[in-house]
mmCIF file with all atom_site columns, C-alpha atoms in Angstrom:
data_model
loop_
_atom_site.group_PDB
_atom_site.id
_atom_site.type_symbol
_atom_site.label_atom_id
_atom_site.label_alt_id
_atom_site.label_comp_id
_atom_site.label_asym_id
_atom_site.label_entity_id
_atom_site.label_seq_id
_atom_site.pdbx_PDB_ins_code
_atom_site.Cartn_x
_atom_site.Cartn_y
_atom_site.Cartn_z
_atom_site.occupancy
_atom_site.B_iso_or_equiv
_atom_site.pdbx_formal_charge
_atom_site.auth_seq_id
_atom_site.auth_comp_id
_atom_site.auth_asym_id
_atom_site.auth_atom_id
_atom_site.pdbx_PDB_model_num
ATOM 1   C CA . UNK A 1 1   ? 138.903 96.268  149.880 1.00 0.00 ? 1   UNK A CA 1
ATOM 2   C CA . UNK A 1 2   ? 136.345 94.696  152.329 1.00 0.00 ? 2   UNK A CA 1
ATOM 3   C CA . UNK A 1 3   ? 136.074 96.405  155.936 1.00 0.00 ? 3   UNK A CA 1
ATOM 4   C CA . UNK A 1 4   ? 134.802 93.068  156.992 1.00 0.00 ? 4   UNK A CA 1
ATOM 5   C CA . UNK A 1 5   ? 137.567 90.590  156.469 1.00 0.00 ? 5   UNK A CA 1
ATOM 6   C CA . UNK A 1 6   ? 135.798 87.642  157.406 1.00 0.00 ? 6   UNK A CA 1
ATOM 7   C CA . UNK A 1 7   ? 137.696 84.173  158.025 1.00 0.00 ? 7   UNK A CA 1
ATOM 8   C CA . UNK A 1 8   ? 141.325 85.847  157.847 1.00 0.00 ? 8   UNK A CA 1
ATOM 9   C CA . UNK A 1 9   ? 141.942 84.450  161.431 1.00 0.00 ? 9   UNK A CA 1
ATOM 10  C CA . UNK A 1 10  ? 144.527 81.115  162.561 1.00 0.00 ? 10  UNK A CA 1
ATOM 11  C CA . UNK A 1 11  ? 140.625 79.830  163.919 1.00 0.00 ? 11  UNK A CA 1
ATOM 12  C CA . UNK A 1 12  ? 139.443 79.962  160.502 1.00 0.00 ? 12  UNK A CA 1
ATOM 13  C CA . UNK A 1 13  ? 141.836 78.396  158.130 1.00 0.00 ? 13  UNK A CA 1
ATOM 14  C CA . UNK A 1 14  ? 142.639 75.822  161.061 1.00 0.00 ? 14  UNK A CA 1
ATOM 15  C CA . UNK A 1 15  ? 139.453 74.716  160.924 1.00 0.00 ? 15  UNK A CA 1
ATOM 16  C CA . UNK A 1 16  ? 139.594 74.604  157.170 1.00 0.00 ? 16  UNK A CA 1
ATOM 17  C CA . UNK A 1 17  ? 142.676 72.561  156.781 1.00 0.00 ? 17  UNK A CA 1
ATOM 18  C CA . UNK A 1 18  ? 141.165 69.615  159.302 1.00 0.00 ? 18  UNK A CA 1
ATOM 19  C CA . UNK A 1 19  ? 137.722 69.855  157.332 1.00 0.00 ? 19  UNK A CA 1
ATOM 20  C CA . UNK A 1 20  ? 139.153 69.512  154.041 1.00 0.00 ? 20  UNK A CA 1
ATOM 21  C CA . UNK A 1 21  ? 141.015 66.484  155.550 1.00 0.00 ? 21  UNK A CA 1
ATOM 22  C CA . UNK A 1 22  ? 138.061 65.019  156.895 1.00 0.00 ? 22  UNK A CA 1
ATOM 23  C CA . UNK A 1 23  ? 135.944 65.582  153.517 1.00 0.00 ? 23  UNK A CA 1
ATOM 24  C CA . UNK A 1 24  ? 138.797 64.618  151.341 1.00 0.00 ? 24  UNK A CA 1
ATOM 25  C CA . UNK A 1 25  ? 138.269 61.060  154.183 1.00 0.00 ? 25  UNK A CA 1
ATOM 26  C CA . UNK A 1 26  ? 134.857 61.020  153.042 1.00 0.00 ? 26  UNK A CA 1
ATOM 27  C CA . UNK A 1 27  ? 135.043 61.077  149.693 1.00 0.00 ? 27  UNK A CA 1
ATOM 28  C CA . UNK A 1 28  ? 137.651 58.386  149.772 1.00 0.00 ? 28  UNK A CA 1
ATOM 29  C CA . UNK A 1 29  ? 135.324 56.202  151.967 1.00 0.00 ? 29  UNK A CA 1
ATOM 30  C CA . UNK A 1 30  ? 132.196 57.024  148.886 1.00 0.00 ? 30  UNK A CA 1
ATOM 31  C CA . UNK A 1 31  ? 134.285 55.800  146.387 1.00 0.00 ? 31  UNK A CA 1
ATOM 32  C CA . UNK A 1 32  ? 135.734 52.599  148.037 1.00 0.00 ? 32  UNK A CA 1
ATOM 33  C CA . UNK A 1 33  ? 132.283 52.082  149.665 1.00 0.00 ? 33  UNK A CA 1
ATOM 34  C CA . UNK A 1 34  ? 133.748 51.831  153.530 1.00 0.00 ? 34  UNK A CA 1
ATOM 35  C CA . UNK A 1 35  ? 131.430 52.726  155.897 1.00 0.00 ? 35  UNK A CA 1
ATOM 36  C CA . UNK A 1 36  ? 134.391 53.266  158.470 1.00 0.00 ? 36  UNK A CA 1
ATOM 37  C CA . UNK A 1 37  ? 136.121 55.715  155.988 1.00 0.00 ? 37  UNK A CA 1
ATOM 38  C CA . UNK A 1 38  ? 132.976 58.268  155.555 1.00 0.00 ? 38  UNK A CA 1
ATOM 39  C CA . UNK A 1 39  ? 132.325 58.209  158.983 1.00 0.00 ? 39  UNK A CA 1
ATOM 40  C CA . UNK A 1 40  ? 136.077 58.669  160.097 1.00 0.00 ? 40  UNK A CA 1
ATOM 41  C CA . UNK A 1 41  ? 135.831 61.625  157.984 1.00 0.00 ? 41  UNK A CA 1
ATOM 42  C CA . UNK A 1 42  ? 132.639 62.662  159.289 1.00 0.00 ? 42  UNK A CA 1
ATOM 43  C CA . UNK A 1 43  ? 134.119 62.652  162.772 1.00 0.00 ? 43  UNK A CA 1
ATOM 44  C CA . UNK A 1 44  ? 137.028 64.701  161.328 1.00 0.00 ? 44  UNK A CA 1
ATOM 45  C CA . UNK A 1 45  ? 135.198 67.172  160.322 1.00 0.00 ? 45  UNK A CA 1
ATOM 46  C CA . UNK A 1 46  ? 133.073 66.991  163.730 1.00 0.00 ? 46  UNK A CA 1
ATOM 47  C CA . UNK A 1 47  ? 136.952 68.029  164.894 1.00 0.00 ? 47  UNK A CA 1
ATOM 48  C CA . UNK A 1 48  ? 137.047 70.895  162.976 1.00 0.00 ? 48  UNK A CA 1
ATOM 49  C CA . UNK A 1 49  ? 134.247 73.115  164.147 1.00 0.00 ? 49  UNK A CA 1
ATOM 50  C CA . UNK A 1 50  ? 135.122 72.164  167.446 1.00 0.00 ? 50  UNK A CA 1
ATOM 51  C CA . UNK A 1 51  ? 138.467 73.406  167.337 1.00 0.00 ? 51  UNK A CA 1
ATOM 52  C CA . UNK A 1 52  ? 137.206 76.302  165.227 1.00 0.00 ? 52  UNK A CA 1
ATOM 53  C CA . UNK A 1 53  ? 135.273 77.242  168.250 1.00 0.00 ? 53  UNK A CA 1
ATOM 54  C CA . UNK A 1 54  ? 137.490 76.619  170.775 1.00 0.00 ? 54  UNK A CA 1
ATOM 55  C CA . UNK A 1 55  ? 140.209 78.869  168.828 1.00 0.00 ? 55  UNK A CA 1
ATOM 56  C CA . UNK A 1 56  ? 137.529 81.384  168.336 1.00 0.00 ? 56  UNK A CA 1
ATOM 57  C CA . UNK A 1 57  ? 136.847 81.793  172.115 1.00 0.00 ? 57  UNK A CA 1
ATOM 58  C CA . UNK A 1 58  ? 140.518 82.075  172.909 1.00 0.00 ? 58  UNK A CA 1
ATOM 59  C CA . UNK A 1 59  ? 140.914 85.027  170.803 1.00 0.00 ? 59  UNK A CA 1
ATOM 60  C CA . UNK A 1 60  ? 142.607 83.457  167.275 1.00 0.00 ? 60  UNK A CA 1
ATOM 61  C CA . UNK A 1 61  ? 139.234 84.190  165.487 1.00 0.00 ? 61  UNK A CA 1
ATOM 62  C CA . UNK A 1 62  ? 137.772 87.703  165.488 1.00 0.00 ? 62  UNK A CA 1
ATOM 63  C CA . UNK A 1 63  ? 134.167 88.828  165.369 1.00 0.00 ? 63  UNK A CA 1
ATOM 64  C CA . UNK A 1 64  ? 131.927 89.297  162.997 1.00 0.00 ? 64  UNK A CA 1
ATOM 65  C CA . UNK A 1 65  ? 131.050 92.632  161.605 1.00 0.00 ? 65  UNK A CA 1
ATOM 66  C CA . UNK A 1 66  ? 133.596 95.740  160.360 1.00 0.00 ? 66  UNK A CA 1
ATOM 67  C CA . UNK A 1 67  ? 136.848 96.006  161.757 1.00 0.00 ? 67  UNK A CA 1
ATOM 68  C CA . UNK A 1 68  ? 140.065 98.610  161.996 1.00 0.00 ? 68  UNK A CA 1
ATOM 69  C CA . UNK A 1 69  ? 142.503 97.996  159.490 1.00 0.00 ? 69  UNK A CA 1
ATOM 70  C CA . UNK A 1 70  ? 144.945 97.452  162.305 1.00 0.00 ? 70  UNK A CA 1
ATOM 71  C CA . UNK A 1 71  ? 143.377 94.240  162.985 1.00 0.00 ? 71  UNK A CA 1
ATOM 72  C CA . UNK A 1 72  ? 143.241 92.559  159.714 1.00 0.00 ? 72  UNK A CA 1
ATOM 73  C CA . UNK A 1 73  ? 146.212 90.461  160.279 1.00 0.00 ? 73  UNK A CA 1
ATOM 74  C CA . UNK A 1 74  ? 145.752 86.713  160.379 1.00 0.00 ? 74  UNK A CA 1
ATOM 75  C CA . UNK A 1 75  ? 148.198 87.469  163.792 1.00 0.00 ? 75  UNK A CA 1
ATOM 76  C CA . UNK A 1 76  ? 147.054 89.831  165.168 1.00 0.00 ? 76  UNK A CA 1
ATOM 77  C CA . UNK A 1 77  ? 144.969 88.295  168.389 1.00 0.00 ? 77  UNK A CA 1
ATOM 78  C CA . UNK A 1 78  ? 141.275 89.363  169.645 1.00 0.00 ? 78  UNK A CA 1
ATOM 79  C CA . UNK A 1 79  ? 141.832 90.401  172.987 1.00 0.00 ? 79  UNK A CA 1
ATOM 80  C CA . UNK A 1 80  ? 137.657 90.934  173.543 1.00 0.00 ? 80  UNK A CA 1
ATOM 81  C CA . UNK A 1 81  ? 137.173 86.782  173.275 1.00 0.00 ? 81  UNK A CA 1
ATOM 82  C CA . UNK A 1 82  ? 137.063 86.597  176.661 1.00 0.00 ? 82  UNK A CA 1
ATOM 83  C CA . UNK A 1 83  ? 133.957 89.004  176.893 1.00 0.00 ? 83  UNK A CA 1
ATOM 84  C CA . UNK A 1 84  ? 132.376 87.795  173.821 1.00 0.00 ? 84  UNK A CA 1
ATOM 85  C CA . UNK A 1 85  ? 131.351 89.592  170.608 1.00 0.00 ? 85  UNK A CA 1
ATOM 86  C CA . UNK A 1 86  ? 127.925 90.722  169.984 1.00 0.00 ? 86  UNK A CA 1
ATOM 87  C CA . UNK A 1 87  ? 125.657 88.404  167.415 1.00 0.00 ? 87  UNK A CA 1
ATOM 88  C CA . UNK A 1 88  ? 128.364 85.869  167.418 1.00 0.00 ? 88  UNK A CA 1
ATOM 89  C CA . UNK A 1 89  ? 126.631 82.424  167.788 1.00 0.00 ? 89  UNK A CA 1
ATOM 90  C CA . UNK A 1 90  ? 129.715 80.936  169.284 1.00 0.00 ? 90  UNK A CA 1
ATOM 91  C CA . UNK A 1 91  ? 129.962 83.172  172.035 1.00 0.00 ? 91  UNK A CA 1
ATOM 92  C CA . UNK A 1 92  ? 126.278 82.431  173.090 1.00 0.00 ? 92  UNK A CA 1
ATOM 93  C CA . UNK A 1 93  ? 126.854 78.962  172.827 1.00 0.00 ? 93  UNK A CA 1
ATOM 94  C CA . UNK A 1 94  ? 130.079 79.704  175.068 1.00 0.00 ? 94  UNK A CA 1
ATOM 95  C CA . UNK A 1 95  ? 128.021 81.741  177.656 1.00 0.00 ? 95  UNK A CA 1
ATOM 96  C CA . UNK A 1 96  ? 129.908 84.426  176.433 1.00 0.00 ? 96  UNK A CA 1
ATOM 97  C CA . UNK A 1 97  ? 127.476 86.525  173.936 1.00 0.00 ? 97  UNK A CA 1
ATOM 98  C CA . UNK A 1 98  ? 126.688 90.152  174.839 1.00 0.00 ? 98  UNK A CA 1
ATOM 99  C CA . UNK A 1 99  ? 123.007 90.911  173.949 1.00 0.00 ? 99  UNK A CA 1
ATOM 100 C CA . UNK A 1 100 ? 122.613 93.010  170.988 1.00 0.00 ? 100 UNK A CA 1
ATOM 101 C CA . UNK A 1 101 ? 120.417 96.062  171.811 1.00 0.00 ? 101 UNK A CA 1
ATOM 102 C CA . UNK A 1 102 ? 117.363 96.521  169.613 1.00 0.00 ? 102 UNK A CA 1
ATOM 103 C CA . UNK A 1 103 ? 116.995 99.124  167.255 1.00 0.00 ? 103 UNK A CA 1
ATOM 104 C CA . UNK A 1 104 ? 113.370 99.448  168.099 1.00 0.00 ? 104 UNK A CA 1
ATOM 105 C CA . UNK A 1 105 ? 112.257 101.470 171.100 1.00 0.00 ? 105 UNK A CA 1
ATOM 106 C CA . UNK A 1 106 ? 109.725 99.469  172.938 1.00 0.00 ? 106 UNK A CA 1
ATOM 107 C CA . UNK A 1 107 ? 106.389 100.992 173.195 1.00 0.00 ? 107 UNK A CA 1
ATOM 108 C CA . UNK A 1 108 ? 104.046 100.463 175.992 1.00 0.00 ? 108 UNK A CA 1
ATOM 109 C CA . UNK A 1 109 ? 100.455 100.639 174.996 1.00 0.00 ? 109 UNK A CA 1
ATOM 110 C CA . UNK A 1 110 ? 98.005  99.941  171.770 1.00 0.00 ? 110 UNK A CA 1
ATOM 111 C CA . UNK A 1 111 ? 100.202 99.904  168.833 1.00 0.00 ? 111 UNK A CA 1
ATOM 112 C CA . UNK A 1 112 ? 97.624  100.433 165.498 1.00 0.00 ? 112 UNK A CA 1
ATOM 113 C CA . UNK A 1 113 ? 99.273  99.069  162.259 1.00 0.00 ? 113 UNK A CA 1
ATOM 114 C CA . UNK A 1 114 ? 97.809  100.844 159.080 1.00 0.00 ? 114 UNK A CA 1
ATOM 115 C CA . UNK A 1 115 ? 97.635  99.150  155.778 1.00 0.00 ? 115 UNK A CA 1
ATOM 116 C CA . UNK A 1 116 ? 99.863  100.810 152.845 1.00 0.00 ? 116 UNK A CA 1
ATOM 117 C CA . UNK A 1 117 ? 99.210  100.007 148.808 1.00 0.00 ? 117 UNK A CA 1
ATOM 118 C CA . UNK A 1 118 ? 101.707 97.741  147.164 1.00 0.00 ? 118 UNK A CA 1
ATOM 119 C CA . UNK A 1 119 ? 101.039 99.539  144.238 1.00 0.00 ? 119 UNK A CA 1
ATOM 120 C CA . UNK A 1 120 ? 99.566  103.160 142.883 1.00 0.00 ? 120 UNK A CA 1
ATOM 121 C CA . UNK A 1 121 ? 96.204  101.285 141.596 1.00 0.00 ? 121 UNK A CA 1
ATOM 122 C CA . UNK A 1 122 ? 95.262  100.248 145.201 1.00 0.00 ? 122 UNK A CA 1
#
Protein backbone atom coordinates (compact mmCIF):
# COMPACT_ATOMS: atom_id res chain seq x y z
CA UNK A 1 0.00 0.00 0.00
CA UNK A 2 1.01 3.68 -0.68
CA UNK A 3 2.85 5.59 2.32
CA UNK A 4 1.54 8.65 0.66
CA UNK A 5 -2.20 8.48 0.78
CA UNK A 6 -2.91 11.45 -1.07
CA UNK A 7 -6.59 13.01 -1.20
CA UNK A 8 -7.99 10.55 1.64
CA UNK A 9 -8.95 13.74 3.66
CA UNK A 10 -12.96 15.34 4.34
CA UNK A 11 -10.94 18.58 2.29
CA UNK A 12 -10.46 16.41 -0.56
CA UNK A 13 -13.53 14.52 -1.43
CA UNK A 14 -15.53 17.77 -0.28
CA UNK A 15 -14.08 19.51 -2.79
CA UNK A 16 -14.74 16.70 -5.19
CA UNK A 17 -18.38 16.28 -4.59
CA UNK A 18 -19.07 20.33 -5.26
CA UNK A 19 -16.73 20.08 -8.46
CA UNK A 20 -18.39 17.23 -9.91
CA UNK A 21 -21.63 19.23 -9.27
CA UNK A 22 -20.41 22.18 -10.85
CA UNK A 23 -18.96 20.18 -14.03
CA UNK A 24 -21.91 17.94 -14.21
CA UNK A 25 -23.68 22.17 -14.37
CA UNK A 26 -21.45 22.68 -17.16
CA UNK A 27 -21.97 20.06 -19.19
CA UNK A 28 -25.67 20.52 -18.88
CA UNK A 29 -25.29 24.25 -19.87
CA UNK A 30 -22.91 22.73 -23.34
CA UNK A 31 -25.55 20.68 -24.30
CA UNK A 32 -28.60 23.05 -23.90
CA UNK A 33 -26.33 25.90 -25.14
CA UNK A 34 -27.05 28.36 -21.88
CA UNK A 35 -24.49 30.57 -21.29
CA UNK A 36 -25.87 31.05 -17.61
CA UNK A 37 -25.68 27.21 -17.03
CA UNK A 38 -21.74 26.77 -17.95
CA UNK A 39 -20.89 29.63 -16.14
CA UNK A 40 -23.06 28.74 -12.98
CA UNK A 41 -21.09 25.68 -13.08
CA UNK A 42 -17.95 27.37 -13.63
CA UNK A 43 -18.56 29.40 -10.50
CA UNK A 44 -19.35 26.09 -8.74
CA UNK A 45 -16.46 24.74 -9.30
CA UNK A 46 -14.66 28.23 -8.43
CA UNK A 47 -16.51 27.02 -4.88
CA UNK A 48 -14.81 24.03 -4.70
CA UNK A 49 -11.14 24.83 -4.54
CA UNK A 50 -12.00 27.46 -2.34
CA UNK A 51 -13.50 25.40 0.17
CA UNK A 52 -10.85 22.78 -0.57
CA UNK A 53 -8.45 25.31 0.69
CA UNK A 54 -10.12 26.66 3.35
CA UNK A 55 -10.70 22.94 4.77
CA UNK A 56 -7.12 22.29 4.06
CA UNK A 57 -5.88 25.18 6.31
CA UNK A 58 -8.16 24.18 9.13
CA UNK A 59 -6.63 20.87 9.41
CA UNK A 60 -9.37 18.39 7.37
CA UNK A 61 -6.71 17.99 4.56
CA UNK A 62 -3.23 16.70 5.37
CA UNK A 63 0.08 17.44 3.69
CA UNK A 64 1.68 16.29 1.05
CA UNK A 65 4.45 13.82 1.22
CA UNK A 66 4.69 10.24 3.40
CA UNK A 67 2.77 9.86 6.36
CA UNK A 68 2.36 7.39 9.67
CA UNK A 69 -0.10 4.87 9.19
CA UNK A 70 -1.84 6.31 12.21
CA UNK A 71 -2.90 9.15 10.19
CA UNK A 72 -4.40 7.64 7.18
CA UNK A 73 -7.88 8.00 8.31
CA UNK A 74 -10.17 10.25 6.32
CA UNK A 75 -10.93 11.45 10.34
CA UNK A 76 -8.29 11.67 11.68
CA UNK A 77 -7.50 15.73 11.80
CA UNK A 78 -4.00 17.56 10.94
CA UNK A 79 -3.24 19.30 13.93
CA UNK A 80 0.14 21.08 12.07
CA UNK A 81 -2.46 23.27 9.63
CA UNK A 82 -2.09 25.95 11.67
CA UNK A 83 1.81 26.07 11.13
CA UNK A 84 1.68 25.03 7.62
CA UNK A 85 3.25 22.07 5.79
CA UNK A 86 6.37 22.35 3.89
CA UNK A 87 6.02 22.55 -0.23
CA UNK A 88 2.34 22.83 0.17
CA UNK A 89 1.19 25.62 -2.26
CA UNK A 90 -1.83 26.32 -0.17
CA UNK A 91 -0.09 27.10 2.83
CA UNK A 92 2.11 29.73 0.98
CA UNK A 93 -0.75 31.15 -0.51
CA UNK A 94 -2.21 31.17 3.21
CA UNK A 95 0.99 32.84 4.64
CA UNK A 96 1.39 29.75 6.25
CA UNK A 97 4.25 27.72 4.19
CA UNK A 98 7.46 26.79 6.04
CA UNK A 99 10.46 27.17 3.64
CA UNK A 100 11.83 23.99 2.48
CA UNK A 101 15.62 23.85 3.17
CA UNK A 102 17.81 23.16 0.15
CA UNK A 103 19.59 20.15 -0.35
CA UNK A 104 22.47 22.04 -1.80
CA UNK A 105 25.05 23.66 0.45
CA UNK A 106 25.66 27.10 -0.81
CA UNK A 107 29.10 27.80 -1.90
CA UNK A 108 30.73 31.10 -1.72
CA UNK A 109 33.25 31.68 -4.42
CA UNK A 110 34.07 30.59 -8.29
CA UNK A 111 32.13 27.54 -8.92
CA UNK A 112 33.89 25.78 -12.36
CA UNK A 113 31.36 23.42 -14.13
CA UNK A 114 33.23 20.67 -16.21
CA UNK A 115 31.75 19.16 -19.27
CA UNK A 116 30.97 15.20 -19.06
CA UNK A 117 30.36 12.86 -22.45
CA UNK A 118 26.81 11.84 -23.11
CA UNK A 119 28.17 8.95 -24.55
CA UNK A 120 31.56 6.60 -24.58
CA UNK A 121 32.45 7.95 -28.30
CA UNK A 122 32.84 11.58 -27.01
Amino acid sequence: MSLYDEGHTVAGWTGFGIAAVGTGVVGFGVCTVSVPAVVGGLAIVGVSVLVTWVLHLSGWGKPPGVRPREQWGMRVRDTRAREGHAGCVGCRLAGRGRTVASAVPVVSGEVRAEAAPLSSAD
